[in-house]
Short mmCIF file of C-alpha atoms in Angstrom, two decimals:
data_model
loop_
_atom_site.label_atom_id
_atom_site.label_comp_id
_atom_site.label_asym_id
_atom_site.label_seq_id
_atom_site.Cartn_x
_atom_site.Cartn_y
_atom_site.Cartn_z
CA MET A 1 68.41 56.87 150.02
CA LYS A 2 66.37 57.32 146.47
CA GLU A 3 66.67 61.71 146.83
CA THR A 4 70.57 60.82 147.64
CA GLY A 5 70.04 59.19 144.20
CA LYS A 6 68.68 62.25 142.44
CA ASN A 7 71.67 65.05 143.75
CA GLU A 8 74.43 62.27 142.28
CA LYS A 9 72.64 62.65 138.40
CA ARG A 10 72.21 65.63 138.34
CA PRO A 11 76.97 66.65 138.62
CA ARG A 12 77.28 64.49 135.73
CA LYS A 13 73.56 65.70 134.04
CA ILE A 14 75.60 69.31 134.49
CA GLU A 15 79.05 67.65 133.22
CA SER A 16 77.46 65.77 130.44
CA LEU A 17 76.56 69.35 129.18
CA LEU A 18 79.13 71.52 130.14
CA LEU A 19 81.32 68.65 127.53
CA GLY A 20 78.85 68.50 125.19
CA ILE A 21 79.06 72.80 125.04
CA ALA A 22 83.24 72.32 124.97
CA GLY A 23 83.06 69.66 122.17
CA GLY A 24 81.00 72.34 119.89
CA ILE A 25 83.49 75.04 120.93
CA PHE A 26 86.03 73.04 120.00
CA LEU A 27 83.79 71.91 116.50
CA VAL A 28 82.42 75.32 115.91
CA SER A 29 86.39 76.36 115.72
CA GLY A 30 88.02 73.37 114.04
CA VAL A 31 85.79 73.93 111.36
CA TRP A 32 86.84 78.32 111.88
CA LEU A 33 90.16 77.85 110.86
CA TRP A 34 89.57 74.41 108.59
CA ARG A 35 87.79 77.20 106.31
CA MET A 36 90.54 80.25 107.24
CA TRP A 37 93.52 77.95 106.46
CA SER A 38 91.80 76.71 103.08
CA GLY A 39 90.99 80.58 102.71
CA TYR A 40 95.27 81.60 103.06
CA GLU A 41 96.26 77.88 100.95
CA ALA A 42 93.50 78.93 97.77
CA GLY A 43 94.95 82.56 97.33
CA LYS A 44 98.48 81.45 97.96
CA ARG A 45 97.39 78.95 95.16
CA GLU A 46 95.78 81.66 92.90
CA TYR A 47 99.02 84.16 92.79
CA ALA A 48 101.02 81.34 92.66
CA ARG A 49 99.69 80.87 89.15
CA LEU A 50 99.30 84.56 87.80
CA GLU A 51 103.03 84.26 88.65
CA ALA A 52 103.82 81.51 86.32
CA MET A 53 101.71 83.06 83.76
CA ALA A 54 102.92 86.25 83.46
CA VAL A 55 106.37 86.47 84.73
CA ARG A 56 109.03 85.59 83.09
CA GLU A 57 112.74 86.13 83.65
CA ARG A 58 114.56 88.75 80.27
CA GLN A 59 117.37 87.72 78.62
CA THR A 60 121.08 88.34 80.03
CA GLY A 61 121.59 90.68 77.42
CA GLU A 62 118.38 93.25 78.19
CA ASP A 63 120.02 93.53 82.20
CA ALA A 64 123.39 95.34 80.87
CA GLU A 65 122.45 98.58 80.59
CA VAL A 66 121.30 98.05 85.25
CA GLY A 67 124.43 96.74 86.16
CA ASP A 68 127.41 95.32 86.30
CA GLU A 69 126.59 91.11 86.69
CA GLY A 70 129.23 91.00 89.96
CA GLY A 71 128.77 90.42 93.34
CA SER A 72 125.26 90.18 95.46
CA ALA A 73 122.32 92.56 94.92
CA ALA A 74 123.85 94.30 97.67
CA GLY A 75 127.86 93.27 96.94
CA GLU A 76 130.08 95.73 98.19
CA THR A 77 128.22 98.11 96.43
CA ALA A 78 126.10 98.46 100.48
CA GLY A 79 129.01 97.24 101.68
CA SER A 80 128.16 96.91 105.89
CA GLY A 81 125.29 99.15 105.12
CA ARG A 82 127.08 102.21 106.33
CA THR A 83 128.93 103.04 103.13
CA GLU A 84 127.31 106.03 100.71
CA ILE A 85 125.97 105.25 97.90
CA PRO A 86 126.39 108.41 95.40
CA ASP A 87 122.86 109.13 94.69
CA ASP A 88 120.68 108.11 91.70
CA SER A 89 123.43 105.27 91.84
CA LEU A 90 121.93 101.48 90.37
CA VAL A 91 123.29 99.09 92.66
CA PRO A 92 124.78 96.13 90.77
CA LEU A 93 122.41 93.52 89.47
CA GLY A 94 124.14 90.60 91.08
CA ALA A 95 122.20 87.18 90.28
CA TYR A 96 119.08 89.22 89.87
CA ARG A 97 117.37 89.26 86.56
CA LEU A 98 115.11 91.48 85.57
CA LYS A 99 111.23 90.30 84.67
CA GLU A 100 108.69 90.53 81.99
CA ILE A 101 106.01 91.17 82.69
CA ASP A 102 102.76 90.26 80.74
CA PHE A 103 100.74 93.27 81.21
CA GLU A 104 98.26 92.21 78.36
CA SER A 105 96.90 88.98 79.96
CA LEU A 106 96.58 89.98 83.55
CA GLN A 107 94.69 93.06 82.02
CA ALA A 108 92.23 90.91 80.63
CA GLU A 109 91.49 89.14 84.57
CA ASN A 110 91.49 92.72 86.31
CA GLU A 111 91.36 95.90 84.67
CA ASP A 112 92.09 97.11 87.74
CA ILE A 113 95.79 96.16 88.07
CA CYS A 114 98.47 97.93 88.05
CA GLY A 115 102.00 97.41 88.95
CA TRP A 116 103.96 94.17 89.84
CA LEU A 117 106.04 94.88 92.92
CA GLU A 118 108.85 91.87 93.43
CA VAL A 119 111.43 91.60 96.78
CA PRO A 120 114.07 89.39 95.87
CA GLY A 121 115.71 88.37 99.14
CA LEU A 122 111.87 87.91 100.81
CA GLU A 123 110.55 86.26 98.02
CA ILE A 124 107.51 88.67 97.48
CA SER A 125 106.44 88.60 93.87
CA TYR A 126 102.87 89.86 93.73
CA PRO A 127 100.82 92.10 91.21
CA VAL A 128 100.06 95.48 92.72
CA VAL A 129 95.81 96.50 91.82
CA GLN A 130 94.41 99.61 92.81
CA GLY A 131 90.50 100.31 94.01
CA GLU A 132 87.96 102.79 93.91
CA ASP A 133 89.08 103.00 97.65
CA ASN A 134 91.25 101.55 100.32
CA ASP A 135 88.50 98.97 101.13
CA TYR A 136 88.00 96.90 98.19
CA TYR A 137 90.98 94.22 97.80
CA LEU A 138 91.33 93.88 101.90
CA LYS A 139 90.15 91.16 101.17
CA ARG A 140 89.63 89.92 97.63
CA THR A 141 92.43 88.32 96.04
CA PHE A 142 92.82 89.48 92.31
CA ARG A 143 90.29 87.72 90.80
CA LYS A 144 87.60 89.47 93.20
CA GLU A 145 86.77 86.04 95.33
CA SER A 146 86.00 87.04 98.76
CA ASN A 147 89.27 85.89 100.56
CA GLY A 148 91.47 87.21 104.03
CA ALA A 149 94.58 87.65 102.31
CA GLY A 150 93.14 90.27 100.48
CA SER A 151 95.75 92.20 98.11
CA ILE A 152 98.68 93.75 97.35
CA PHE A 153 97.06 97.12 97.08
CA MET A 154 97.74 101.10 95.40
CA ASP A 155 96.28 103.55 97.75
CA MET A 156 93.66 105.28 96.08
CA ARG A 157 94.66 108.16 96.61
CA ASN A 158 98.60 107.80 94.61
CA ASP A 159 99.25 108.01 90.22
CA ARG A 160 99.82 104.68 88.92
CA ASP A 161 102.44 106.53 86.73
CA LEU A 162 104.70 106.87 90.49
CA THR A 163 103.87 110.83 89.67
CA ASP A 164 103.35 111.43 93.16
CA ARG A 165 105.81 112.14 95.74
CA ASN A 166 105.03 109.16 97.71
CA THR A 167 103.62 106.41 96.25
CA ILE A 168 102.02 103.74 98.62
CA ILE A 169 102.07 99.71 98.95
CA TYR A 170 99.07 98.17 101.20
CA GLY A 171 99.97 94.90 102.18
CA HIS A 172 98.50 92.34 105.01
CA ASN A 173 101.10 90.20 107.72
CA MET A 174 99.69 87.44 106.95
CA LYS A 175 101.03 84.16 109.38
CA ASN A 176 102.21 81.71 106.93
CA GLY A 177 104.35 84.29 105.07
CA SER A 178 102.62 85.25 101.76
CA MET A 179 101.85 89.05 101.04
CA PHE A 180 103.91 91.30 103.10
CA GLY A 181 104.58 88.34 105.90
CA LYS A 182 107.57 88.60 105.30
CA LEU A 183 108.67 92.25 105.08
CA LYS A 184 109.04 92.09 109.03
CA GLN A 185 112.52 90.84 108.39
CA TYR A 186 113.52 94.16 107.79
CA ARG A 187 113.92 94.61 111.44
CA ASP A 188 116.67 93.09 111.09
CA GLU A 189 119.51 95.30 109.78
CA GLU A 190 121.54 92.60 108.25
CA VAL A 191 118.29 91.23 106.30
CA LEU A 192 118.62 95.12 104.93
CA LYS A 193 122.34 95.26 104.14
CA GLY A 194 122.02 92.06 102.52
CA ASN A 195 118.35 93.00 100.26
CA PRO A 196 118.60 96.88 100.21
CA VAL A 197 116.75 97.13 97.24
CA PHE A 198 113.77 96.14 95.39
CA TYR A 199 112.01 96.03 92.18
CA TYR A 200 108.43 97.79 91.13
CA TYR A 201 107.19 97.51 86.92
CA THR A 202 105.12 98.77 85.25
CA PRO A 203 103.98 98.50 81.40
CA GLU A 204 105.46 101.59 80.76
CA GLN A 205 108.32 101.50 83.00
CA THR A 206 111.52 99.43 85.37
CA TYR A 207 112.30 100.73 88.92
CA GLN A 208 114.93 99.64 91.02
CA CYS A 209 114.01 101.12 94.80
CA GLN A 210 116.50 101.92 96.87
CA ILE A 211 114.98 101.57 100.46
CA ILE A 212 116.34 104.54 102.74
CA SER A 213 114.00 103.83 105.98
CA CYS A 214 112.02 100.67 107.79
CA ARG A 215 110.06 101.17 111.09
CA THR A 216 107.60 101.54 112.64
CA VAL A 217 103.98 104.28 112.29
CA ASN A 218 101.40 105.49 113.41
CA ALA A 219 98.02 104.15 112.06
CA LYS A 220 97.32 107.05 111.08
CA GLU A 221 96.73 108.98 107.36
CA SER A 222 99.38 112.27 108.30
CA GLU A 223 101.43 108.80 108.65
CA TYR A 224 100.65 108.70 104.50
CA PRO A 225 101.55 111.72 102.94
CA VAL A 226 101.29 111.49 99.40
CA GLY A 227 101.51 114.50 98.22
CA PHE A 228 103.23 117.45 100.13
CA GLN A 229 102.49 121.82 100.22
CA ASP A 230 105.76 123.41 99.09
CA ALA A 231 110.08 122.17 98.74
CA ASP A 232 110.43 122.62 102.26
CA SER A 233 107.48 120.53 103.63
CA TYR A 234 109.00 117.85 102.39
CA ARG A 235 112.55 118.07 102.57
CA ASN A 236 111.85 118.25 106.94
CA TYR A 237 109.93 114.84 105.86
CA LEU A 238 112.60 112.52 103.90
CA GLU A 239 115.02 114.52 107.36
CA ARG A 240 112.48 112.29 109.81
CA ILE A 241 111.90 109.01 107.84
CA ALA A 242 115.92 108.87 108.08
CA GLU A 243 116.49 110.23 111.69
CA LYS A 244 112.80 107.56 112.31
CA SER A 245 114.87 105.02 111.24
CA TRP A 246 115.64 101.09 112.11
CA HIS A 247 118.34 101.41 110.43
CA ARG A 248 120.52 103.38 108.53
CA SER A 249 120.56 102.98 105.03
CA PRO A 250 123.21 103.62 103.05
CA PHE A 251 121.01 105.64 100.60
CA HIS A 252 119.34 108.86 100.71
CA ALA A 253 116.60 110.87 99.18
CA LYS A 254 116.66 114.22 97.80
CA GLU A 255 114.32 116.89 96.91
CA GLY A 256 113.76 115.63 92.76
CA ASP A 257 112.86 112.13 94.48
CA ARG A 258 109.41 110.55 94.13
CA LEU A 259 109.31 107.67 97.10
CA MET A 260 107.45 104.33 97.44
CA MET A 261 105.87 103.25 100.93
CA LEU A 262 105.75 98.91 101.58
CA SER A 263 102.58 98.86 104.18
CA THR A 264 101.99 95.98 106.58
CA CYS A 265 100.45 95.73 109.83
CA THR A 266 102.04 94.55 113.20
CA GLY A 267 99.45 92.98 115.03
CA SER A 268 98.46 96.56 117.37
CA LYS A 269 95.35 98.12 116.09
CA THR A 270 97.83 102.06 116.12
CA GLU A 271 100.62 100.83 114.11
CA ARG A 272 101.74 99.86 111.32
CA PHE A 273 105.21 98.76 109.85
CA VAL A 274 106.41 100.71 106.39
CA VAL A 275 110.10 100.47 104.83
CA GLN A 276 110.33 103.16 102.31
CA ALA A 277 112.63 103.35 99.72
CA LYS A 278 113.46 105.97 97.15
CA ILE A 279 112.30 104.93 92.94
CA ILE A 280 114.59 104.95 90.21
CA GLU A 281 113.47 104.02 86.64
CA LEU A 282 115.59 102.06 85.04
CA SER A 283 117.28 102.45 81.07
CA GLU A 284 115.67 100.23 79.13
#
């Protein structure tokens, strides 16, 4: 009988041990998730502070040369998304107001600042930085603090003045919707129809970026060209990205145009989601 009692205690000890291990794993996982969430929230607060500090609407009169004040940003101009837009024509601003960006204050906090990106319909509004490589800002915020949310950053190969054929901007696809977490909404054609343009600001100029392609690409360098050997290779590239686009855009790019590509991850190690637009300087 005594031997039987000992045998009964062993399973209970094993059960208690397993419960203790499970509890430890649960605790560690909870701490890890809390730290991750706290980091993301800290990142959101940092960028909200920067926007409050550095971004304000321009006066109404300063918008006059950019477009008609009536209608929506897409409005009757983009219509169903099938109407062709004349080359280099600006989409009317509608309810959107151009911004004044305090680059001097941003420069005082981080000398790597090179622009400000705003996608109005998706509530994407962030400073854009450029590091010495494409790894530094993957897990560092604008203030260069360690954070999984990282920054919105320009490819280190690009010139900050947007003189390259293709300027590439990267951002994380955050589950809480921050950074480029909402960029994937462009998978929906109705979103593109309603929000066919975004804006990019530099200390010297403001640009309207007219979306010409939304698609997934292979995560390899050949899908992220900055320059092209000649006019033919660039023309072939423009034809290919228009053909590969999930939606037909009212805009199209030609040989003399420059492009901006917004890129984010998809959850796959081999694929990225990109939104590509031709950039047009606005009259200042």
